[in-house]
Amino acid sequence: MDYMDNIRNKLALLPDLPGCYLMKNEEGTIIYVGKAKVLKNRVRSYFTGSHNGKTQRLVANIADFEYIVTSSNMEALILECNLIKKHMPRYNVLLKDDKTFPYLKITNEAHPRLEVTRRVIKDKAKYFGPYPNAYAAHQTKKLLDRMYPLRKCGVMPKEVCLYYHMGQCLAPCEKEVPKSAYEEITQSIAGFLGGGHEAVKKDLQQKMQEAAEELYFERAKELRDQIIHIDALMEKQKINTADTKDRDVFGYAVDKGWMCVQILYMRQGKMIQRHSSVFPFYGEAYSDFISYVTQYYSENPALPQEILLPDTVLEGTDKSGKPQLAVSGETEQSGADDAAVAELAAEDAGKAVGSAADGGVTEAAAMRAEAEEAALEAAAQTDAGEAAAAEAAAEGTVDAAGGAAALQEWLGIKVLVPQRGLKKQMVGMACQNGRVALDEKFRLIERDEERTSGAASSLGQSLGLESLSRIEAFDNSNIQGTNPVSAMVVFIDGKPARKEYRKYKVRSVQGPDDYETMREVIRRRYERVLKENLPQPDLIVVDGGKGQISSAIDILQNELGLYIPVCGLVKDDKHRTAQLLVGDSAEPVQLARDSQEFYLLQRIQDEVHRFAITFHREQRGKSMVTSKLDSIPGIGDKRRKLLLKHFGSLKKIKEASIEDFRPLSIGDKLAAQILNALKDEEPSL
């Protein structure tokens, strides 16, 4: 079927309106969801012009598309988020961990508790966060539990517990606690989490001094430990701003088809944490970035006061290693611009100091400064965004200003794309962190390549082979000859190719004969390789020494006419890889134990052993069930399957009563025989 004819007909009918489009593959599965300011321009752009490799992969799988028209960019943004959550398209940016970020919560109860939660609901409780990871949230809770005596128990006990004796609970289970006491504690916690930890620290230091002067050294030590914990918790704060707003600062970087999104959490004007996500993307970079931000806030409804977004980021870096910010209407930032940014930052700091000195004029000056900054920001954003908006409109994509406006309308808070000043520096820092994270990922990939394909190549040189790409390894497993099985794993360029793993039930060998088992499995494997013209390995690895190697070579050369190198891996008394033997004469090859070649052999031997043992356990479990049920008169293959399907396991059959067998049309007499037979097979203690 020619899908392009259908697509061309649909492209001609696309409207000049905002909305969402859903790309489908041949099976009708939705593989990508996107949004557009102008559907006609955006959807057409997929099927015209050139694209990068990842976008080409997406376009190659598109067989059909649908679209939904919306009345505004904001509606398109929300609709896209909902469609992504519903369909989980393969090529979309997804928050795949399927969980929200942790928050600290003071419950709205008569006797409130402090807890860590991932669900923010309208229950009149107080929420603080989000925290980028559960560890940070739990560490903060642990500190606050020591400092503030809220109840710790989920269910009120009948008597006081250890927390009361440690001074970490007011014991509402034992005595009446006034509401004012809880309100005071709640305000203290809110102040601490809102950036007032310095005041709390000073208070603790004063109390510690008083306790030491009165010779209460244990109490002084407890207070000192609390101060140390506060310092440890807050030491990661690196950036301060003149105001005390809560902000989420976003930045992103793209390279080689990958995107890294960085979120810097500013609370009370201080940067307290950051969160990083690295993932492949297939659509237009900025559109996918805005999709990520939208999904993030749909899962995290506790909002900051302000969100800062970057402008469009070009793929790659400049010569200085910094991310290139494609700011419309501006050239590359010069040294004079850097000086201007520093001067603006100094002015901000000066305003804050001057306001503090003025006393009563503080609030008015701060408001005026903020208004001036907002006016400058708006003017710069308008001037700089005109060219970007025109270009985005031509393609139908959402530009930076349009994305920020849609998010602001949806979330109901200020969303900015800063063009100068300290806020621009903060966004630049987030983008730079994204660049560093991507570089780190690519370096790790390179190291992994060296560790795998490099190790395979070095191993081939040690064995005198011209090339060593494909390795096939074998291992046998049985318990004194029962349920004998064998398994084969394949490594290509040092990496496991799991789709090519194979399992073998041993057919012709009776008893625990490892050599004959190896002969049978090698014969079966490479007869099929020759018959079906499958790729031949560069090296065959067997688990064992001279006997196993000789058995494999005999079958390969004398029966099948194949001259493939064979080596054996010998284990020590602790069942660890100890030595590599090569050829029919089983000559040892000396490899350093800390070399990548030796580690590769260890991984191969461990993997094939794991695969064989797992298969053997499956077969042994099936045979145990089969033997127990098949030995009962009146139970054949059909009834055995029926019993296992109905009850689920042999254990459930043992625990059943005679009445439980009646729905299976099994009479009471046969049911009694089944239960007695299974009971008789239970080991006596």
mmCIF file of C-alpha atoms in Angstrom, residues 333-648:
data_model
loop_
_atom_site.group_PDB
_atom_site.id
_atom_site.type_symbol
_atom_site.label_atom_id
_atom_site.label_comp_id
_atom_site.label_asym_id
_atom_site.label_seq_id
_atom_site.Cartn_x
_atom_site.Cartn_y
_atom_site.Cartn_z
ATOM 1 C CA GLN A 333 27.998 37.732 23.145
ATOM 2 C CA SER A 334 31.188 39.828 23.285
ATOM 3 C CA GLY A 335 33.436 40.757 26.202
ATOM 4 C CA ALA A 336 31.622 44.087 26.495
ATOM 5 C CA ASP A 337 28.345 42.219 26.884
ATOM 6 C CA ASP A 338 29.885 40.086 29.640
ATOM 7 C CA ALA A 339 30.980 43.277 31.414
ATOM 8 C CA ALA A 340 27.459 44.670 31.061
ATOM 9 C CA VAL A 341 26.009 41.516 32.601
ATOM 10 C CA ALA A 342 28.429 41.737 35.529
ATOM 11 C CA GLU A 343 27.560 45.424 35.976
ATOM 12 C CA LEU A 344 23.835 44.625 36.030
ATOM 13 C CA ALA A 345 24.412 41.916 38.620
ATOM 14 C CA ALA A 346 26.419 44.370 40.748
ATOM 15 C CA GLU A 347 23.615 46.935 40.423
ATOM 16 C CA ASP A 348 21.123 44.339 41.640
ATOM 17 C CA ALA A 349 23.303 43.627 44.677
ATOM 18 C CA GLY A 350 23.749 47.388 45.298
ATOM 19 C CA LYS A 351 20.004 47.941 45.216
ATOM 20 C CA ALA A 352 19.516 45.222 47.806
ATOM 21 C CA VAL A 353 22.144 46.750 50.148
ATOM 22 C CA GLY A 354 20.830 50.270 49.646
ATOM 23 C CA SER A 355 17.278 49.150 50.384
ATOM 24 C CA ALA A 356 18.332 47.582 53.637
ATOM 25 C CA ALA A 357 20.054 50.831 54.666
ATOM 26 C CA ASP A 358 17.062 52.976 53.772
ATOM 27 C CA GLY A 359 14.841 51.183 56.266
ATOM 28 C CA GLY A 360 11.305 52.396 55.571
ATOM 29 C CA VAL A 361 12.005 52.856 51.860
ATOM 30 C CA THR A 362 13.018 49.181 51.467
ATOM 31 C CA GLU A 363 9.761 47.781 50.149
ATOM 32 C CA ALA A 364 9.097 50.670 47.742
ATOM 33 C CA ALA A 365 12.662 50.551 46.363
ATOM 34 C CA ALA A 366 12.498 46.786 45.892
ATOM 35 C CA MET A 367 9.152 47.063 44.119
ATOM 36 C CA ARG A 368 10.462 49.853 41.870
ATOM 37 C CA ALA A 369 13.621 47.912 41.035
ATOM 38 C CA GLU A 370 11.601 44.824 40.244
ATOM 39 C CA ALA A 371 9.206 46.841 38.057
ATOM 40 C CA GLU A 372 12.131 48.410 36.150
ATOM 41 C CA GLU A 373 13.734 45.009 35.625
ATOM 42 C CA ALA A 374 10.432 43.537 34.449
ATOM 43 C CA ALA A 375 9.937 46.425 32.003
ATOM 44 C CA LEU A 376 13.465 46.009 30.604
ATOM 45 C CA GLU A 377 12.988 42.258 30.404
ATOM 46 C CA ALA A 378 9.674 42.614 28.578
ATOM 47 C CA ALA A 379 11.145 45.107 26.098
ATOM 48 C CA ALA A 380 14.190 42.938 25.414
ATOM 49 C CA GLN A 381 12.070 39.821 25.117
ATOM 50 C CA THR A 382 9.732 41.562 22.626
ATOM 51 C CA ASP A 383 12.564 42.914 20.445
ATOM 52 C CA ALA A 384 14.603 39.725 20.508
ATOM 53 C CA GLY A 385 11.616 37.450 19.944
ATOM 54 C CA GLU A 386 10.234 39.028 16.757
ATOM 55 C CA ALA A 387 12.563 37.252 14.333
ATOM 56 C CA ALA A 388 12.253 33.937 16.190
ATOM 57 C CA ALA A 389 8.463 34.212 16.207
ATOM 58 C CA ALA A 390 8.403 34.881 12.457
ATOM 59 C CA GLU A 391 10.649 31.897 11.749
ATOM 60 C CA ALA A 392 8.657 29.656 14.100
ATOM 61 C CA ALA A 393 5.384 30.741 12.486
ATOM 62 C CA ALA A 394 6.767 29.791 9.079
ATOM 63 C CA GLU A 395 7.412 26.261 10.316
ATOM 64 C CA GLY A 396 4.387 26.113 12.569
ATOM 65 C CA THR A 397 6.480 25.396 15.673
ATOM 66 C CA VAL A 398 6.119 26.974 19.111
ATOM 67 C CA ASP A 399 8.824 29.621 19.619
ATOM 68 C CA ALA A 400 10.369 30.456 23.010
ATOM 69 C CA ALA A 401 8.117 33.455 23.693
ATOM 70 C CA GLY A 402 5.007 31.548 22.562
ATOM 71 C CA GLY A 403 5.874 28.529 24.709
ATOM 72 C CA ALA A 404 6.488 30.734 27.755
ATOM 73 C CA ALA A 405 3.194 32.599 27.197
ATOM 74 C CA ALA A 406 1.233 29.342 26.881
ATOM 75 C CA LEU A 407 2.825 27.940 30.066
ATOM 76 C CA GLN A 408 2.147 31.192 31.935
ATOM 77 C CA GLU A 409 -1.519 31.144 30.902
ATOM 78 C CA TRP A 410 -1.899 27.490 31.920
ATOM 79 C CA LEU A 411 0.018 27.570 35.230
ATOM 80 C CA GLY A 412 -1.033 31.069 36.320
ATOM 81 C CA ILE A 413 2.490 32.102 37.367
ATOM 82 C CA LYS A 414 5.198 34.233 35.753
ATOM 83 C CA VAL A 415 7.169 32.391 33.020
ATOM 84 C CA LEU A 416 10.096 34.325 31.496
ATOM 85 C CA VAL A 417 12.699 33.834 28.764
ATOM 86 C CA PRO A 418 15.393 36.235 30.107
ATOM 87 C CA GLN A 419 17.582 38.065 27.585
ATOM 88 C CA ARG A 420 20.063 39.833 29.905
ATOM 89 C CA GLY A 421 21.168 40.232 33.507
ATOM 90 C CA LEU A 422 21.467 37.802 36.378
ATOM 91 C CA LYS A 423 18.466 35.735 35.303
ATOM 92 C CA LYS A 424 20.076 35.167 31.912
ATOM 93 C CA GLN A 425 23.236 34.036 33.714
ATOM 94 C CA MET A 426 21.225 31.555 35.785
ATOM 95 C CA VAL A 427 19.601 30.077 32.654
ATOM 96 C CA GLY A 428 23.046 29.972 31.012
ATOM 97 C CA MET A 429 24.372 28.042 34.003
ATOM 98 C CA ALA A 430 21.552 25.485 33.644
ATOM 99 C CA CYS A 431 22.329 25.114 29.909
ATOM 100 C CA GLN A 432 26.039 24.718 30.651
ATOM 101 C CA ASN A 433 25.254 21.986 33.172
ATOM 102 C CA GLY A 434 23.233 20.265 30.455
ATOM 103 C CA ARG A 435 26.171 20.491 28.066
ATOM 104 C CA VAL A 436 28.517 18.987 30.661
ATOM 105 C CA ALA A 437 26.058 16.150 31.389
ATOM 106 C CA LEU A 438 25.809 15.279 27.675
ATOM 107 C CA ASP A 439 29.596 15.340 27.274
ATOM 108 C CA GLU A 440 29.887 13.029 30.272
ATOM 109 C CA LYS A 441 27.364 10.619 28.729
ATOM 110 C CA PHE A 442 29.256 10.493 25.428
ATOM 111 C CA ARG A 443 32.564 9.954 27.236
ATOM 112 C CA LEU A 444 31.017 7.052 29.158
ATOM 113 C CA ILE A 445 29.780 5.574 25.865
ATOM 114 C CA GLU A 446 33.308 5.855 24.439
ATOM 115 C CA ARG A 447 34.766 4.190 27.524
ATOM 116 C CA ASP A 448 32.206 1.411 27.246
ATOM 117 C CA GLU A 449 33.202 0.914 23.595
ATOM 118 C CA GLU A 450 36.850 0.655 24.648
ATOM 119 C CA ARG A 451 35.907 -1.781 27.399
ATOM 120 C CA THR A 452 33.899 -4.051 25.075
ATOM 121 C CA SER A 453 34.966 -3.929 21.409
ATOM 122 C CA GLY A 454 38.496 -2.899 22.434
ATOM 123 C CA ALA A 455 38.738 -5.824 24.851
ATOM 124 C CA ALA A 456 37.454 -8.248 22.182
ATOM 125 C CA SER A 457 40.028 -6.978 19.688
ATOM 126 C CA SER A 458 42.869 -7.309 22.246
ATOM 127 C CA LEU A 459 41.714 -10.821 23.161
ATOM 128 C CA GLY A 460 41.825 -11.784 19.483
ATOM 129 C CA GLN A 461 45.409 -10.536 19.243
ATOM 130 C CA SER A 462 46.368 -12.570 22.329
ATOM 131 C CA LEU A 463 44.908 -15.676 20.673
ATOM 132 C CA GLY A 464 46.578 -14.970 17.320
ATOM 133 C CA LEU A 465 43.305 -14.268 15.501
ATOM 134 C CA GLU A 466 43.064 -11.702 12.717
ATOM 135 C CA SER A 467 39.670 -10.494 13.960
ATOM 136 C CA LEU A 468 37.443 -11.355 16.893
ATOM 137 C CA SER A 469 33.917 -10.006 16.605
ATOM 138 C CA ARG A 470 31.502 -12.880 17.284
ATOM 139 C CA ILE A 471 31.998 -15.187 20.289
ATOM 140 C CA GLU A 472 29.687 -18.122 21.076
ATOM 141 C CA ALA A 473 29.977 -19.678 24.539
ATOM 142 C CA PHE A 474 28.506 -22.952 25.880
ATOM 143 C CA ASP A 475 27.808 -24.327 29.363
ATOM 144 C CA ASN A 476 26.112 -27.525 30.599
ATOM 145 C CA SER A 477 23.961 -27.925 33.691
ATOM 146 C CA ASN A 478 22.519 -30.960 35.504
ATOM 147 C CA ILE A 479 22.211 -32.459 38.976
ATOM 148 C CA GLN A 480 23.815 -35.928 38.904
ATOM 149 C CA GLY A 481 22.556 -36.421 35.370
ATOM 150 C CA THR A 482 18.935 -35.390 35.985
ATOM 151 C CA ASN A 483 17.318 -32.810 33.723
ATOM 152 C CA PRO A 484 20.517 -32.269 31.676
ATOM 153 C CA VAL A 485 20.469 -29.022 29.675
ATOM 154 C CA SER A 486 22.934 -26.807 27.891
ATOM 155 C CA ALA A 487 22.928 -23.156 26.906
ATOM 156 C CA MET A 488 24.691 -20.911 24.411
ATOM 157 C CA VAL A 489 25.232 -17.154 24.633
ATOM 158 C CA VAL A 490 26.541 -14.848 21.916
ATOM 159 C CA PHE A 491 28.776 -11.803 22.372
ATOM 160 C CA ILE A 492 29.312 -9.457 19.409
ATOM 161 C CA ASP A 493 32.106 -6.886 19.751
ATOM 162 C CA GLY A 494 32.246 -7.591 23.467
ATOM 163 C CA LYS A 495 28.508 -7.025 24.065
ATOM 164 C CA PRO A 496 25.833 -9.675 24.706
ATOM 165 C CA ALA A 497 23.441 -10.296 21.790
ATOM 166 C CA ARG A 498 20.553 -11.695 23.826
ATOM 167 C CA LYS A 499 18.239 -12.310 20.881
ATOM 168 C CA GLU A 500 20.714 -14.947 19.658
ATOM 169 C CA TYR A 501 20.933 -16.905 22.934
ATOM 170 C CA ARG A 502 19.834 -20.553 22.630
ATOM 171 C CA LYS A 503 18.726 -23.275 25.071
ATOM 172 C CA TYR A 504 19.172 -27.033 24.550
ATOM 173 C CA LYS A 505 17.515 -30.020 26.202
ATOM 174 C CA VAL A 506 20.058 -32.835 26.085
ATOM 175 C CA ARG A 507 18.530 -35.825 24.235
ATOM 176 C CA SER A 508 21.063 -38.622 23.797
ATOM 177 C CA VAL A 509 23.177 -38.533 26.958
ATOM 178 C CA GLN A 510 22.315 -40.620 30.009
ATOM 179 C CA GLY A 511 23.871 -39.677 33.344
ATOM 180 C CA PRO A 512 26.327 -36.891 34.198
ATOM 181 C CA ASP A 513 28.590 -37.066 31.115
ATOM 182 C CA ASP A 514 29.832 -33.535 30.453
ATOM 183 C CA TYR A 515 31.973 -34.495 27.430
ATOM 184 C CA GLU A 516 29.183 -36.287 25.549
ATOM 185 C CA THR A 517 26.767 -33.479 26.414
ATOM 186 C CA MET A 518 29.203 -30.990 24.863
ATOM 187 C CA ARG A 519 29.543 -33.166 21.746
ATOM 188 C CA GLU A 520 25.762 -33.352 21.276
ATOM 189 C CA VAL A 521 25.162 -29.634 21.716
ATOM 190 C CA ILE A 522 28.068 -28.569 19.471
ATOM 191 C CA ARG A 523 26.835 -30.979 16.775
ATOM 192 C CA ARG A 524 23.258 -29.672 16.951
ATOM 193 C CA ARG A 525 24.285 -26.024 16.948
ATOM 194 C CA TYR A 526 26.692 -26.082 14.026
ATOM 195 C CA GLU A 527 24.683 -28.515 11.891
ATOM 196 C CA ARG A 528 21.990 -25.822 11.986
ATOM 197 C CA VAL A 529 24.564 -23.078 11.287
ATOM 198 C CA LEU A 530 25.633 -24.939 8.116
ATOM 199 C CA LYS A 531 22.096 -25.906 7.102
ATOM 200 C CA GLU A 532 20.583 -22.422 7.512
ATOM 201 C CA ASN A 533 23.736 -20.524 6.487
ATOM 202 C CA LEU A 534 23.891 -18.656 9.824
ATOM 203 C CA PRO A 535 26.909 -16.483 10.725
ATOM 204 C CA GLN A 536 29.822 -18.509 12.063
ATOM 205 C CA PRO A 537 31.630 -17.372 15.217
ATOM 206 C CA ASP A 538 35.231 -16.193 15.257
ATOM 207 C CA LEU A 539 35.742 -18.065 18.549
ATOM 208 C CA ILE A 540 33.915 -20.787 20.491
ATOM 209 C CA VAL A 541 34.232 -20.741 24.283
ATOM 210 C CA VAL A 542 33.371 -23.855 26.320
ATOM 211 C CA ASP A 543 33.066 -24.077 30.080
ATOM 212 C CA GLY A 544 35.762 -26.533 31.104
ATOM 213 C CA GLY A 545 39.245 -27.774 30.275
ATOM 214 C CA LYS A 546 40.964 -30.163 27.897
ATOM 215 C CA GLY A 547 38.130 -32.752 27.748
ATOM 216 C CA GLN A 548 35.445 -30.275 26.759
ATOM 217 C CA ILE A 549 37.757 -28.547 24.241
ATOM 218 C CA SER A 550 38.699 -31.888 22.600
ATOM 219 C CA SER A 551 35.046 -32.945 22.384
ATOM 220 C CA ALA A 552 34.067 -29.680 20.659
ATOM 221 C CA ILE A 553 37.024 -29.746 18.204
ATOM 222 C CA ASP A 554 36.369 -33.408 17.314
ATOM 223 C CA ILE A 555 32.761 -32.670 16.290
ATOM 224 C CA LEU A 556 33.635 -29.443 14.458
ATOM 225 C CA GLN A 557 36.589 -30.733 12.438
ATOM 226 C CA ASN A 558 35.969 -34.473 11.976
ATOM 227 C CA GLU A 559 32.157 -34.450 11.532
ATOM 228 C CA LEU A 560 31.282 -30.973 10.212
ATOM 229 C CA GLY A 561 34.507 -29.841 8.536
ATOM 230 C CA LEU A 562 34.601 -26.569 10.430
ATOM 231 C CA TYR A 563 37.889 -25.105 11.645
ATOM 232 C CA ILE A 564 36.746 -22.587 14.225
ATOM 233 C CA PRO A 565 39.120 -21.784 17.128
ATOM 234 C CA VAL A 566 37.950 -23.283 20.456
ATOM 235 C CA CYS A 567 39.062 -22.239 23.911
ATOM 236 C CA GLY A 568 38.075 -23.360 27.414
ATOM 237 C CA LEU A 569 37.622 -21.438 30.634
ATOM 238 C CA VAL A 570 38.775 -23.224 33.773
ATOM 239 C CA LYS A 571 37.490 -22.166 37.215
ATOM 240 C CA ASP A 572 39.322 -22.275 40.517
ATOM 241 C CA ASP A 573 38.144 -23.905 43.772
ATOM 242 C CA LYS A 574 36.042 -20.792 44.492
ATOM 243 C CA HIS A 575 34.213 -21.194 41.165
ATOM 244 C CA ARG A 576 35.830 -18.105 39.638
ATOM 245 C CA THR A 577 37.399 -17.769 36.178
ATOM 246 C CA ALA A 578 41.039 -18.762 36.607
ATOM 247 C CA GLN A 579 42.648 -19.740 33.289
ATOM 248 C CA LEU A 580 42.146 -19.641 29.512
ATOM 249 C CA LEU A 581 43.108 -22.789 27.565
ATOM 250 C CA VAL A 582 43.313 -22.829 23.743
ATOM 251 C CA GLY A 583 43.388 -25.613 21.131
ATOM 252 C CA ASP A 584 43.301 -29.410 21.287
ATOM 253 C CA SER A 585 46.528 -29.429 23.265
ATOM 254 C CA ALA A 586 44.880 -27.057 25.791
ATOM 255 C CA GLU A 587 47.776 -24.629 26.004
ATOM 256 C CA PRO A 588 47.264 -21.886 28.602
ATOM 257 C CA VAL A 589 47.178 -18.240 27.490
ATOM 258 C CA GLN A 590 48.572 -15.821 30.025
ATOM 259 C CA LEU A 591 46.245 -12.854 30.605
ATOM 260 C CA ALA A 592 46.653 -10.315 33.386
ATOM 261 C CA ARG A 593 43.787 -10.682 35.870
ATOM 262 C CA ASP A 594 43.187 -6.942 35.861
ATOM 263 C CA SER A 595 43.104 -6.666 32.041
ATOM 264 C CA GLN A 596 39.967 -5.828 30.046
ATOM 265 C CA GLU A 597 40.408 -9.106 28.103
ATOM 266 C CA PHE A 598 40.216 -11.136 31.308
ATOM 267 C CA TYR A 599 37.167 -9.153 32.500
ATOM 268 C CA LEU A 600 35.472 -9.867 29.155
ATOM 269 C CA LEU A 601 36.051 -13.611 29.583
ATOM 270 C CA GLN A 602 34.673 -13.413 33.117
ATOM 271 C CA ARG A 603 31.517 -11.678 31.861
ATOM 272 C CA ILE A 604 31.066 -14.305 29.148
ATOM 273 C CA GLN A 605 31.517 -17.223 31.561
ATOM 274 C CA ASP A 606 29.226 -15.706 34.205
ATOM 275 C CA GLU A 607 26.538 -14.939 31.609
ATOM 276 C CA VAL A 608 26.472 -18.396 30.017
ATOM 277 C CA HIS A 609 26.486 -20.034 33.459
ATOM 278 C CA ARG A 610 23.579 -17.848 34.609
ATOM 279 C CA PHE A 611 21.613 -18.645 31.437
ATOM 280 C CA ALA A 612 22.205 -22.406 31.734
ATOM 281 C CA ILE A 613 21.376 -22.538 35.463
ATOM 282 C CA THR A 614 18.154 -20.591 34.952
ATOM 283 C CA PHE A 615 17.041 -22.975 32.195
ATOM 284 C CA HIS A 616 17.943 -26.006 34.307
ATOM 285 C CA ARG A 617 15.883 -24.740 37.247
ATOM 286 C CA GLU A 618 12.890 -24.211 34.967
ATOM 287 C CA GLN A 619 13.145 -27.753 33.646
ATOM 288 C CA ARG A 620 13.669 -29.236 37.103
ATOM 289 C CA GLY A 621 10.618 -27.387 38.456
ATOM 290 C CA LYS A 622 8.450 -28.631 35.578
ATOM 291 C CA SER A 623 9.660 -32.202 35.960
ATOM 292 C CA MET A 624 8.911 -32.193 39.706
ATOM 293 C CA VAL A 625 5.328 -31.092 39.076
ATOM 294 C CA THR A 626 4.943 -33.561 36.218
ATOM 295 C CA SER A 627 6.289 -36.532 38.172
ATOM 296 C CA LYS A 628 4.114 -35.898 41.228
ATOM 297 C CA LEU A 629 0.844 -35.507 39.341
ATOM 298 C CA ASP A 630 1.550 -38.078 36.594
ATOM 299 C CA SER A 631 2.231 -40.755 39.192
ATOM 300 C CA ILE A 632 -1.369 -40.529 40.449
ATOM 301 C CA PRO A 633 -3.744 -43.038 38.758
ATOM 302 C CA GLY A 634 -6.487 -41.241 36.845
ATOM 303 C CA ILE A 635 -4.397 -38.106 36.154
ATOM 304 C CA GLY A 636 -3.268 -37.751 32.579
ATOM 305 C CA ASP A 637 -1.777 -34.888 30.643
ATOM 306 C CA LYS A 638 -5.134 -33.137 30.137
ATOM 307 C CA ARG A 639 -6.158 -33.266 33.814
ATOM 308 C CA ARG A 640 -2.674 -32.258 34.979
ATOM 309 C CA LYS A 641 -2.825 -29.086 32.860
ATOM 310 C CA LEU A 642 -6.379 -28.408 34.054
ATOM 311 C CA LEU A 643 -5.364 -28.719 37.720
ATOM 312 C CA LEU A 644 -2.341 -26.425 37.335
ATOM 313 C CA LYS A 645 -4.343 -23.849 35.402
ATOM 314 C CA HIS A 646 -7.156 -23.823 37.992
ATOM 315 C CA PHE A 647 -5.072 -23.837 41.193
ATOM 316 C CA GLY A 648 -1.945 -22.095 39.899
#
